[in-house]
PDB file of C-alpha atoms in Angstrom:
ATOM      1  CA  ARG A  10       0.091   3.322 -23.086  1.00  0.00           C
ATOM      2  CA  LEU A  11      -2.074   3.700 -20.185  1.00  0.00           C
ATOM      3  CA  LEU A  12      -0.149   6.343 -18.848  1.00  0.00           C
ATOM      4  CA  ARG A  13       0.645   8.220 -22.445  1.00  0.00           C
ATOM      5  CA  GLU A  14      -3.033   8.464 -23.033  1.00  0.00           C
ATOM      6  CA  GLN A  15      -3.936  10.272 -19.709  1.00  0.00           C
ATOM      7  CA  TRP A  16      -0.615  12.405 -19.870  1.00  0.00           C
ATOM      8  CA  ILE A  17      -2.541  13.786 -23.587  1.00  0.00           C
ATOM      9  CA  ARG A  18      -5.935  13.630 -21.724  1.00  0.00           C
ATOM     10  CA  ALA A  19      -3.955  16.021 -18.497  1.00  0.00           C
ATOM     11  CA  LYS A  20      -2.764  18.566 -20.827  1.00  0.00           C
ATOM     12  CA  TYR A  21      -5.781  18.434 -23.712  1.00  0.00           C
ATOM     13  CA  GLU A  22      -8.317  17.981 -21.921  1.00  0.00           C
ATOM     14  CA  ARG A  23      -8.250  18.437 -18.540  1.00  0.00           C
ATOM     15  CA  LYS A  24      -5.343  20.895 -18.762  1.00  0.00           C
ATOM     16  CA  GLU A  25      -3.773  20.389 -15.440  1.00  0.00           C
ATOM     17  CA  PHE A  26       0.204  21.648 -16.339  1.00  0.00           C
ATOM     18  CA  ILE A  27      -1.939  25.124 -17.327  1.00  0.00           C
ATOM     19  CA  HIS A  28      -3.620  24.851 -13.886  1.00  0.00           C
ATOM     20  CA  SER A  29      -1.769  23.800 -11.280  1.00  0.00           C
ATOM     21  CA  ASP A  30      -5.451  23.818  -8.853  1.00  0.00           C
ATOM     22  CA  LYS A  31      -5.501  20.502 -11.427  1.00  0.00           C
ATOM     23  CA  GLN A  32      -2.820  18.739  -9.906  1.00  0.00           C
ATOM     24  CA  GLU A  33      -3.779  18.369  -5.880  1.00  0.00           C
ATOM     25  CA  PRO A  34      -5.362  14.565  -7.154  1.00  0.00           C
ATOM     26  CA  TYR A  35      -2.086  13.602  -7.476  1.00  0.00           C
ATOM     27  CA  SER A  36       0.301  16.108  -5.748  1.00  0.00           C
ATOM     28  CA  ALA A  37      -1.071  16.118  -1.956  1.00  0.00           C
ATOM     29  CA  GLY A  38       0.503  14.664  -0.006  1.00  0.00           C
ATOM     30  CA  TYR A  39      -2.481  12.185   1.152  1.00  0.00           C
ATOM     31  CA  ARG A  40      -4.743  10.032  -0.755  1.00  0.00           C
ATOM     32  CA  GLU A  41      -7.109   7.948  -0.699  1.00  0.00           C
ATOM     33  CA  GLY A  42      -9.840   4.732  -2.553  1.00  0.00           C
ATOM     34  CA  PHE A  43      -9.988   1.478  -2.949  1.00  0.00           C
ATOM     35  CA  LEU A  44      -8.370  -0.304  -5.420  1.00  0.00           C
ATOM     36  CA  TRP A  45      -8.985  -4.120  -6.812  1.00  0.00           C
ATOM     37  CA  LYS A  46      -5.867  -5.632  -4.838  1.00  0.00           C
ATOM     38  CA  ARG A  47      -4.980 -10.030  -5.571  1.00  0.00           C
ATOM     39  CA  GLY A  48      -5.110 -12.109  -3.271  1.00  0.00           C
ATOM     40  CA  ARG A  49      -1.674 -12.581  -1.699  1.00  0.00           C
ATOM     41  CA  ASP A  50      -2.377 -16.958  -1.892  1.00  0.00           C
ATOM     42  CA  ASN A  51      -6.381 -17.703  -3.441  1.00  0.00           C
ATOM     43  CA  GLY A  52      -5.501 -15.650  -6.505  1.00  0.00           C
ATOM     44  CA  GLN A  53      -8.735 -12.595  -6.207  1.00  0.00           C
ATOM     45  CA  PHE A  54      -9.042  -9.145  -6.658  1.00  0.00           C
ATOM     46  CA  LEU A  55     -10.958  -7.764  -3.800  1.00  0.00           C
ATOM     47  CA  SER A  56     -11.309  -3.769  -2.922  1.00  0.00           C
ATOM     48  CA  ARG A  57      -9.236  -3.320  -0.716  1.00  0.00           C
ATOM     49  CA  LYS A  58      -8.464   0.879   0.716  1.00  0.00           C
ATOM     50  CA  PHE A  59      -5.297   1.964   0.543  1.00  0.00           C
ATOM     51  CA  VAL A  60      -4.339   5.466   1.723  1.00  0.00           C
ATOM     52  CA  LEU A  61      -0.897   7.032   0.660  1.00  0.00           C
ATOM     53  CA  SER A  62       0.298   9.626   3.421  1.00  0.00           C
ATOM     54  CA  GLU A  63       3.265  11.973   3.186  1.00  0.00           C
ATOM     55  CA  ARG A  64       3.212  12.817   7.143  1.00  0.00           C
ATOM     56  CA  GLU A  65       3.527   9.864   7.974  1.00  0.00           C
ATOM     57  CA  GLY A  66       5.966   8.111   4.872  1.00  0.00           C
ATOM     58  CA  ALA A  67       3.864   5.562   3.962  1.00  0.00           C
ATOM     59  CA  LEU A  68       1.408   4.077   1.719  1.00  0.00           C
ATOM     60  CA  LYS A  69      -1.364   1.372   3.511  1.00  0.00           C
ATOM     61  CA  TYR A  70      -3.570  -1.031   2.948  1.00  0.00           C
ATOM     62  CA  PHE A  71      -5.823  -1.641   4.984  1.00  0.00           C
ATOM     63  CA  ASN A  72      -8.622  -5.226   4.556  1.00  0.00           C
ATOM     64  CA  LYS A  73     -11.737  -4.163   5.698  1.00  0.00           C
ATOM     65  CA  ASN A  74     -12.946  -0.024   5.840  1.00  0.00           C
ATOM     66  CA  ASP A  75     -13.508   0.238   9.526  1.00  0.00           C
ATOM     67  CA  ALA A  76     -10.037  -2.005   9.624  1.00  0.00           C
ATOM     68  CA  LYS A  77      -8.150   0.363  12.391  1.00  0.00           C
ATOM     69  CA  GLU A  78      -5.439  -1.638  11.430  1.00  0.00           C
ATOM     70  CA  PRO A  79      -4.224  -1.741   7.969  1.00  0.00           C
ATOM     71  CA  LYS A  80      -3.000  -4.989   6.836  1.00  0.00           C
ATOM     72  CA  ALA A  81       1.032  -3.451   5.698  1.00  0.00           C
ATOM     73  CA  ILE A  82       2.597  -0.514   5.963  1.00  0.00           C
ATOM     74  CA  MET A  83       4.655   0.238   2.872  1.00  0.00           C
ATOM     75  CA  LYS A  84       7.211   2.924   4.225  1.00  0.00           C
ATOM     76  CA  ILE A  85       7.875   5.073   0.857  1.00  0.00           C
ATOM     77  CA  GLU A  86      11.592   5.137   1.199  1.00  0.00           C
ATOM     78  CA  HIS A  87      11.285   1.968  -0.613  1.00  0.00           C
ATOM     79  CA  LEU A  88       8.228   2.163  -2.455  1.00  0.00           C
ATOM     80  CA  ASN A  89       8.155   1.555  -6.726  1.00  0.00           C
ATOM     81  CA  ALA A  90       5.102   1.409  -9.626  1.00  0.00           C
ATOM     82  CA  THR A  91       5.110   0.340 -12.674  1.00  0.00           C
ATOM     83  CA  PHE A  92       1.934  -0.744 -14.725  1.00  0.00           C
ATOM     84  CA  GLN A  93       2.002  -3.514 -16.111  1.00  0.00           C
ATOM     85  CA  PRO A  94      -1.029  -4.627 -17.833  1.00  0.00           C
ATOM     86  CA  ALA A  95       0.172  -8.205 -19.199  1.00  0.00           C
ATOM     87  CA  LYS A  96       1.298  -9.436 -16.202  1.00  0.00           C
ATOM     88  CA  ILE A  97      -1.746  -8.241 -14.521  1.00  0.00           C
ATOM     89  CA  GLY A  98      -4.624  -9.375 -17.189  1.00  0.00           C
ATOM     90  CA  ASN A  99      -6.113  -5.226 -16.954  1.00  0.00           C
ATOM     91  CA  PRO A 100      -4.937  -2.773 -19.173  1.00  0.00           C
ATOM     92  CA  HIS A 101      -4.786  -0.298 -15.117  1.00  0.00           C
ATOM     93  CA  GLY A 102      -2.817  -3.085 -13.955  1.00  0.00           C
ATOM     94  CA  LEU A 103      -0.134  -1.528 -11.446  1.00  0.00           C
ATOM     95  CA  GLN A 104       2.067  -3.564  -9.682  1.00  0.00           C
ATOM     96  CA  ILE A 105       2.975  -2.142  -6.115  1.00  0.00           C
ATOM     97  CA  THR A 106       6.987  -2.739  -4.738  1.00  0.00           C
ATOM     98  CA  TYR A 107       8.401  -2.526  -1.326  1.00  0.00           C
ATOM     99  CA  LEU A 108      10.857  -4.224   0.954  1.00  0.00           C
ATOM    100  CA  LYS A 109       9.769  -6.208   3.738  1.00  0.00           C
ATOM    101  CA  ASP A 110      12.438  -7.009   6.264  1.00  0.00           C
ATOM    102  CA  ASN A 111      14.979  -6.503   3.270  1.00  0.00           C
ATOM    103  CA  SER A 112      13.027  -8.952   1.094  1.00  0.00           C
ATOM    104  CA  THR A 113      10.671  -7.527  -2.225  1.00  0.00           C
ATOM    105  CA  ARG A 114       7.511  -7.103  -1.217  1.00  0.00           C
ATOM    106  CA  ASN A 115       4.620  -7.690  -5.232  1.00  0.00           C
ATOM    107  CA  ILE A 116       1.118  -5.930  -4.686  1.00  0.00           C
ATOM    108  CA  PHE A 117      -0.707  -6.001  -8.057  1.00  0.00           C
ATOM    109  CA  VAL A 118      -3.574  -3.502  -8.338  1.00  0.00           C
ATOM    110  CA  TYR A 119      -6.128  -2.021 -10.729  1.00  0.00           C
ATOM    111  CA  HIS A 120      -8.613   0.187 -11.042  1.00  0.00           C
ATOM    112  CA  GLU A 121     -11.534   0.365 -13.095  1.00  0.00           C
ATOM    113  CA  ASP A 122     -10.745   4.219 -14.327  1.00  0.00           C
ATOM    114  CA  GLY A 123      -7.430   4.755 -15.857  1.00  0.00           C
ATOM    115  CA  LYS A 124      -7.549   8.671 -14.606  1.00  0.00           C
ATOM    116  CA  GLU A 125      -7.069   7.278 -11.234  1.00  0.00           C
ATOM    117  CA  ILE A 126      -4.677   4.054 -11.445  1.00  0.00           C
ATOM    118  CA  VAL A 127      -2.371   6.784 -13.358  1.00  0.00           C
ATOM    119  CA  ASP A 128      -3.015   9.517 -10.032  1.00  0.00           C
ATOM    120  CA  TRP A 129      -2.417   6.562  -8.127  1.00  0.00           C
ATOM    121  CA  PHE A 130       1.238   5.897  -9.937  1.00  0.00           C
ATOM    122  CA  ASN A 131       1.796  10.219 -10.051  1.00  0.00           C
ATOM    123  CA  ALA A 132       0.850  10.452  -6.631  1.00  0.00           C
ATOM    124  CA  ILE A 133       3.393   7.349  -5.583  1.00  0.00           C
ATOM    125  CA  ARG A 134       5.558   9.405  -7.270  1.00  0.00           C
ATOM    126  CA  ALA A 135       5.365  12.972  -5.945  1.00  0.00           C
ATOM    127  CA  ALA A 136       5.260  11.415  -1.993  1.00  0.00           C
ATOM    128  CA  ARG A 137       8.656   9.723  -3.491  1.00  0.00           C
ATOM    129  CA  PHE A 138      10.075  12.617  -4.807  1.00  0.00           C
ATOM    130  CA  HIS A 139       9.641  15.355  -1.919  1.00  0.00           C
ATOM    131  CA  TYR A 140      10.643  12.339   0.209  1.00  0.00           C
ATOM    132  CA  LEU A 141      13.732  12.508  -1.637  1.00  0.00           C
ATOM    133  CA  GLN A 142      14.268  16.244  -1.983  1.00  0.00           C
ATOM    134  CA  VAL A 143      14.781  15.988   1.851  1.00  0.00           C
ATOM    135  CA  ALA A 144      16.786  13.125   1.892  1.00  0.00           C
ATOM    136  CA  PHE A 145      18.691  14.904  -0.449  1.00  0.00           C
ATOM    137  CA  PRO A 146      18.771  17.902   0.333  1.00  0.00           C
ATOM    138  CA  GLY A 147      22.457  19.347  -2.026  1.00  0.00           C
ATOM    139  CA  ALA A 148      20.768  16.661  -5.117  1.00  0.00           C
ATOM    140  CA  SER A 149      19.748  18.798  -8.263  1.00  0.00           C
ATOM    141  CA  ASP A 150      15.749  17.648  -9.822  1.00  0.00           C
ATOM    142  CA  VAL A 151      16.774  16.295 -13.017  1.00  0.00           C
ATOM    143  CA  ASP A 152      19.033  14.342 -10.538  1.00  0.00           C
ATOM    144  CA  LEU A 153      15.616  12.814  -8.268  1.00  0.00           C
ATOM    145  CA  VAL A 154      13.573  12.451 -11.121  1.00  0.00           C
ATOM    146  CA  PRO A 155      14.955   8.779 -11.864  1.00  0.00           C
ATOM    147  CA  LYS A 156      14.633   7.879  -8.780  1.00  0.00           C
ATOM    148  CA  LEU A 157      10.830   8.324  -8.212  1.00  0.00           C
ATOM    149  CA  SER A 158      10.123   5.068 -10.454  1.00  0.00           C
ATOM    150  CA  ARG A 159      11.693   2.375 -12.111  1.00  0.00           C
ATOM    151  CA  ASN A 160      10.550  -0.245 -14.918  1.00  0.00           C
ATOM    152  CA  TYR A 161      12.562  -3.577 -14.658  1.00  0.00           C
ATOM    153  CA  LEU A 162      15.648  -4.073 -16.500  1.00  0.00           C
ATOM    154  CA  LYS A 163      14.408  -7.659 -18.254  1.00  0.00           C
ATOM    155  CA  GLU A 164      11.296  -9.637 -17.201  1.00  0.00           C
ATOM    156  CA  GLY A 165      10.933 -13.297 -18.170  1.00  0.00           C
ATOM    157  CA  TYR A 166      11.859 -17.074 -18.070  1.00  0.00           C
ATOM    158  CA  MET A 167      14.564 -19.411 -17.233  1.00  0.00           C
ATOM    159  CA  GLU A 168      16.062 -22.086 -16.313  1.00  0.00           C
ATOM    160  CA  LYS A 169      18.372 -22.044 -12.107  1.00  0.00           C
ATOM    161  CA  THR A 170      19.354 -25.137 -10.335  1.00  0.00           C
ATOM    162  CA  GLY A 171      20.629 -24.716  -6.847  1.00  0.00           C
ATOM    163  CA  PRO A 172      23.713 -24.166  -4.621  1.00  0.00           C
ATOM    164  CA  LYS A 173      25.253 -27.186  -5.345  1.00  0.00           C
ATOM    165  CA  GLN A 174      24.575 -27.377  -8.644  1.00  0.00           C
ATOM    166  CA  THR A 175      23.363 -30.776  -8.450  1.00  0.00           C
ATOM    167  CA  GLU A 176      19.857 -31.440  -8.430  1.00  0.00           C
ATOM    168  CA  GLY A 177      17.890 -30.253 -11.546  1.00  0.00           C
ATOM    169  CA  PHE A 178      17.207 -27.575 -13.310  1.00  0.00           C
ATOM    170  CA  LYS A 179      13.482 -25.818 -12.563  1.00  0.00           C
ATOM    171  CA  LYS A 180      11.867 -23.214 -15.332  1.00  0.00           C
ATOM    172  CA  ARG A 181      11.376 -20.074 -12.705  1.00  0.00           C
ATOM    173  CA  TRP A 182      10.269 -16.738 -13.314  1.00  0.00           C
ATOM    174  CA  PHE A 183      13.059 -14.450 -13.273  1.00  0.00           C
ATOM    175  CA  THR A 184      12.638 -10.053 -13.008  1.00  0.00           C
ATOM    176  CA  MET A 185      15.608  -7.762 -12.430  1.00  0.00           C
ATOM    177  CA  ASP A 186      14.780  -4.960 -10.906  1.00  0.00           C
ATOM    178  CA  ASP A 187      17.677  -3.189 -10.205  1.00  0.00           C
ATOM    179  CA  ARG A 188      20.532  -4.807  -8.772  1.00  0.00           C
ATOM    180  CA  ARG A 189      18.157  -7.404  -7.160  1.00  0.00           C
ATOM    181  CA  LEU A 190      17.749 -10.922  -9.700  1.00  0.00           C
ATOM    182  CA  MET A 191      14.479 -12.304  -8.098  1.00  0.00           C
ATOM    183  CA  TYR A 192      13.041 -15.194  -9.362  1.00  0.00           C
ATOM    184  CA  PHE A 193       9.202 -16.334  -8.192  1.00  0.00           C
ATOM    185  CA  LYS A 194       7.623 -19.856  -9.568  1.00  0.00           C
ATOM    186  CA  ASP A 195       4.587 -17.750 -10.765  1.00  0.00           C
ATOM    187  CA  PRO A 196       5.194 -14.922 -11.837  1.00  0.00           C
ATOM    188  CA  LEU A 197       1.620 -12.679  -9.868  1.00  0.00           C
ATOM    189  CA  ASP A 198       4.044 -14.978  -6.347  1.00  0.00           C
ATOM    190  CA  ALA A 199       3.924 -11.872  -3.645  1.00  0.00           C
ATOM    191  CA  PHE A 200       7.242 -12.803  -2.214  1.00  0.00           C
ATOM    192  CA  ALA A 201      10.359 -14.317  -4.140  1.00  0.00           C
ATOM    193  CA  ARG A 202      11.377 -17.425  -3.775  1.00  0.00           C
ATOM    194  CA  GLY A 203      14.993 -16.116  -4.009  1.00  0.00           C
ATOM    195  CA  GLU A 204      16.987 -12.922  -5.013  1.00  0.00           C
ATOM    196  CA  VAL A 205      20.585 -12.496  -6.396  1.00  0.00           C
ATOM    197  CA  PHE A 206      22.339  -9.505  -5.709  1.00  0.00           C
ATOM    198  CA  ILE A 207      24.582  -8.258  -8.557  1.00  0.00           C
ATOM    199  CA  GLY A 208      28.055  -6.468  -8.766  1.00  0.00           C
ATOM    200  CA  SER A 209      30.084  -3.977 -10.540  1.00  0.00           C
ATOM    201  CA  LYS A 210      32.734  -5.750 -11.946  1.00  0.00           C
ATOM    202  CA  GLU A 211      35.736  -3.525  -9.742  1.00  0.00           C
ATOM    203  CA  ASN A 212      33.680  -5.765  -6.964  1.00  0.00           C
ATOM    204  CA  SER A 213      34.486  -9.647  -8.811  1.00  0.00           C
ATOM    205  CA  TYR A 214      31.263  -9.939 -10.501  1.00  0.00           C
ATOM    206  CA  LYS A 215      30.773 -11.082 -13.145  1.00  0.00           C
ATOM    207  CA  VAL A 216      28.614 -13.152 -15.928  1.00  0.00           C
ATOM    208  CA  LEU A 217      29.659 -15.752 -18.752  1.00  0.00           C
ATOM    209  CA  GLU A 218      28.001 -17.016 -21.668  1.00  0.00           C
ATOM    210  CA  GLY A 219      27.746 -20.730 -21.335  1.00  0.00           C
ATOM    211  CA  LEU A 220      27.673 -23.144 -18.503  1.00  0.00           C
ATOM    212  CA  PRO A 221      30.822 -25.183 -16.633  1.00  0.00           C
ATOM    213  CA  PRO A 222      31.304 -28.818 -19.257  1.00  0.00           C
ATOM    214  CA  SER A 223      30.166 -30.882 -15.710  1.00  0.00           C
ATOM    215  CA  THR A 224      26.662 -29.066 -16.183  1.00  0.00           C
ATOM    216  CA  GLN A 225      23.013 -31.320 -15.868  1.00  0.00           C
ATOM    217  CA  GLY A 226      20.351 -31.335 -15.885  1.00  0.00           C
ATOM    218  CA  ASN A 227      18.943 -28.080 -18.149  1.00  0.00           C
ATOM    219  CA  HIS A 228      16.816 -29.081 -20.539  1.00  0.00           C
ATOM    220  CA  TRP A 229      16.650 -25.068 -22.110  1.00  0.00           C
ATOM    221  CA  GLN A 230      20.486 -25.423 -24.517  1.00  0.00           C
ATOM    222  CA  HIS A 231      21.377 -21.996 -24.042  1.00  0.00           C
ATOM    223  CA  GLY A 232      23.598 -20.783 -20.805  1.00  0.00           C
ATOM    224  CA  ILE A 233      25.018 -18.708 -18.860  1.00  0.00           C
ATOM    225  CA  THR A 234      26.528 -18.204 -15.491  1.00  0.00           C
ATOM    226  CA  ILE A 235      27.311 -15.896 -13.395  1.00  0.00           C
ATOM    227  CA  VAL A 236      30.640 -15.023 -10.749  1.00  0.00           C
ATOM    228  CA  THR A 237      29.663 -13.280  -7.312  1.00  0.00           C
ATOM    229  CA  PRO A 238      32.636 -13.580  -4.741  1.00  0.00           C
ATOM    230  CA  ASP A 239      31.485 -15.728  -3.170  1.00  0.00           C
ATOM    231  CA  ARG A 240      29.030 -18.334  -5.597  1.00  0.00           C
ATOM    232  CA  LYS A 241      28.417 -18.889  -9.504  1.00  0.00           C
ATOM    233  CA  PHE A 242      25.201 -18.936 -10.271  1.00  0.00           C
ATOM    234  CA  LEU A 243      24.112 -21.406 -13.188  1.00  0.00           C
ATOM    235  CA  PHE A 244      21.307 -20.531 -15.710  1.00  0.00           C
ATOM    236  CA  ALA A 245      19.666 -21.111 -19.257  1.00  0.00           C
ATOM    237  CA  CYS A 246      17.344 -20.195 -22.158  1.00  0.00           C
ATOM    238  CA  GLU A 247      14.720 -21.506 -24.074  1.00  0.00           C
ATOM    239  CA  THR A 248      16.900 -19.300 -27.080  1.00  0.00           C
ATOM    240  CA  GLU A 249      19.589 -18.377 -28.116  1.00  0.00           C
ATOM    241  CA  ASP A 250      17.863 -14.567 -28.447  1.00  0.00           C
ATOM    242  CA  ASP A 251      16.185 -14.479 -24.768  1.00  0.00           C
ATOM    243  CA  GLN A 252      20.191 -15.628 -23.439  1.00  0.00           C
ATOM    244  CA  LEU A 253      22.024 -12.568 -25.760  1.00  0.00           C
ATOM    245  CA  GLU A 254      19.183 -10.158 -24.252  1.00  0.00           C
ATOM    246  CA  TRP A 255      20.134 -11.785 -20.038  1.00  0.00           C
ATOM    247  CA  ILE A 256      23.160 -11.679 -20.781  1.00  0.00           C
ATOM    248  CA  THR A 257      23.055  -8.370 -22.221  1.00  0.00           C
ATOM    249  CA  THR A 258      21.533  -6.659 -18.943  1.00  0.00           C
ATOM    250  CA  PHE A 259      23.509  -8.147 -17.265  1.00  0.00           C
ATOM    251  CA  GLN A 260      26.582  -6.390 -18.377  1.00  0.00           C
ATOM    252  CA  LYS A 261      25.109  -3.205 -18.354  1.00  0.00           C
ATOM    253  CA  VAL A 262      24.226  -3.513 -14.891  1.00  0.00           C
ATOM    254  CA  ILE A 263      28.030  -5.209 -13.584  1.00  0.00           C
ATOM    255  CA  SER A 264      29.392  -2.329 -16.303  1.00  0.00           C
ATOM    256  CA  ARG A 265      27.085   0.357 -13.242  1.00  0.00           C
ATOM    257  CA  PRO A 266      29.867   1.123 -10.531  1.00  0.00           C
ATOM    258  CA  MET A 267      28.029   0.502  -7.265  1.00  0.00           C
ATOM    259  CA  LEU A 268      27.472   2.938  -4.825  1.00  0.00           C
ATOM    260  CA  PRO A 269      27.552   3.625  -1.363  1.00  0.00           C
ATOM    261  CA  GLN A 270      24.136   3.051  -0.222  1.00  0.00           C
ATOM    262  CA  GLU A 271      24.538  -0.276  -2.682  1.00  0.00           C
ATOM    263  CA  TYR A 272      26.807  -1.838  -0.029  1.00  0.00           C
ATOM    264  CA  ALA A 273      25.158  -1.597   2.219  1.00  0.00           C
ATOM    265  CA  VAL A 274      22.742  -3.575   0.368  1.00  0.00           C
ATOM    266  CA  GLU A 275      25.903  -6.053  -1.017  1.00  0.00           C
ATOM    267  CA  ALA A 276      27.031  -6.487   2.508  1.00  0.00           C
ATOM    268  CA  HIS A 277      23.187  -8.147   3.923  1.00  0.00           C
ATOM    269  CA  PHE A 278      22.907 -10.502   1.401  1.00  0.00           C
ATOM    270  CA  LYS A 279      25.729 -11.867   2.126  1.00  0.00           C
ATOM    271  CA  HIS A 280      24.638 -12.101   5.444  1.00  0.00           C
ATOM    272  CA  LYS A 281      20.999 -12.563   4.041  1.00  0.00           C
ATOM    273  CA  PRO A 282      19.602 -16.558   6.287  1.00  0.00           C
TER     274      PRO A 282
END
């Protein structure tokens, strides 16, 4: 909704589509400013300085205005941004993710001004676009645009059990991000409690409705079993509709052939400690 509103204002009020110089705020390759960022441990939103630099290939944020060293460096290569007003509890809420030691790190931010947060979103997409043009020199713009940022395929609560499948099921918040299924104790956690790689059917991944007959400990009755080459993952949904939506999402991912770079991601998951 916010993006749509600002797109209309950009076109008709600010005339950004006609005057390319008015696109400067998000296409210049450098941007700095202050955003309200949710604290990883205390959950408080505090003003933090953010700097996006295409030259350095990174988005950084600083805990103090005069700090010389950033608190975090997020490589543009692995950066994603998606609007999350409901989850963050602010109409201008943005969720930024990046990879830290090959695990997903979530950062939740907002700005009082809708244009400002949309400019940050567009700046991240512009930086990603220029990075991808270099990384894939033969690719067309049409091929690159879908890779600039991505929304999650599905999010919501399910129950899960552990690898031995003898412990009780616990309620967790799940996020399906491309081929990474992540689960969190709380939707606003900085790091996932765990991540599951979902490959393709050609590589022996499949999703089944229901749970094995011997399964115990689940409170919710609508089960899902994901079969991977290494083990089975057991989940339970509260409603049949939830179960159907999750199964449909998993099937879409599994029916898609894996890309060459996804085999490297899969290999990392297999050797994760």
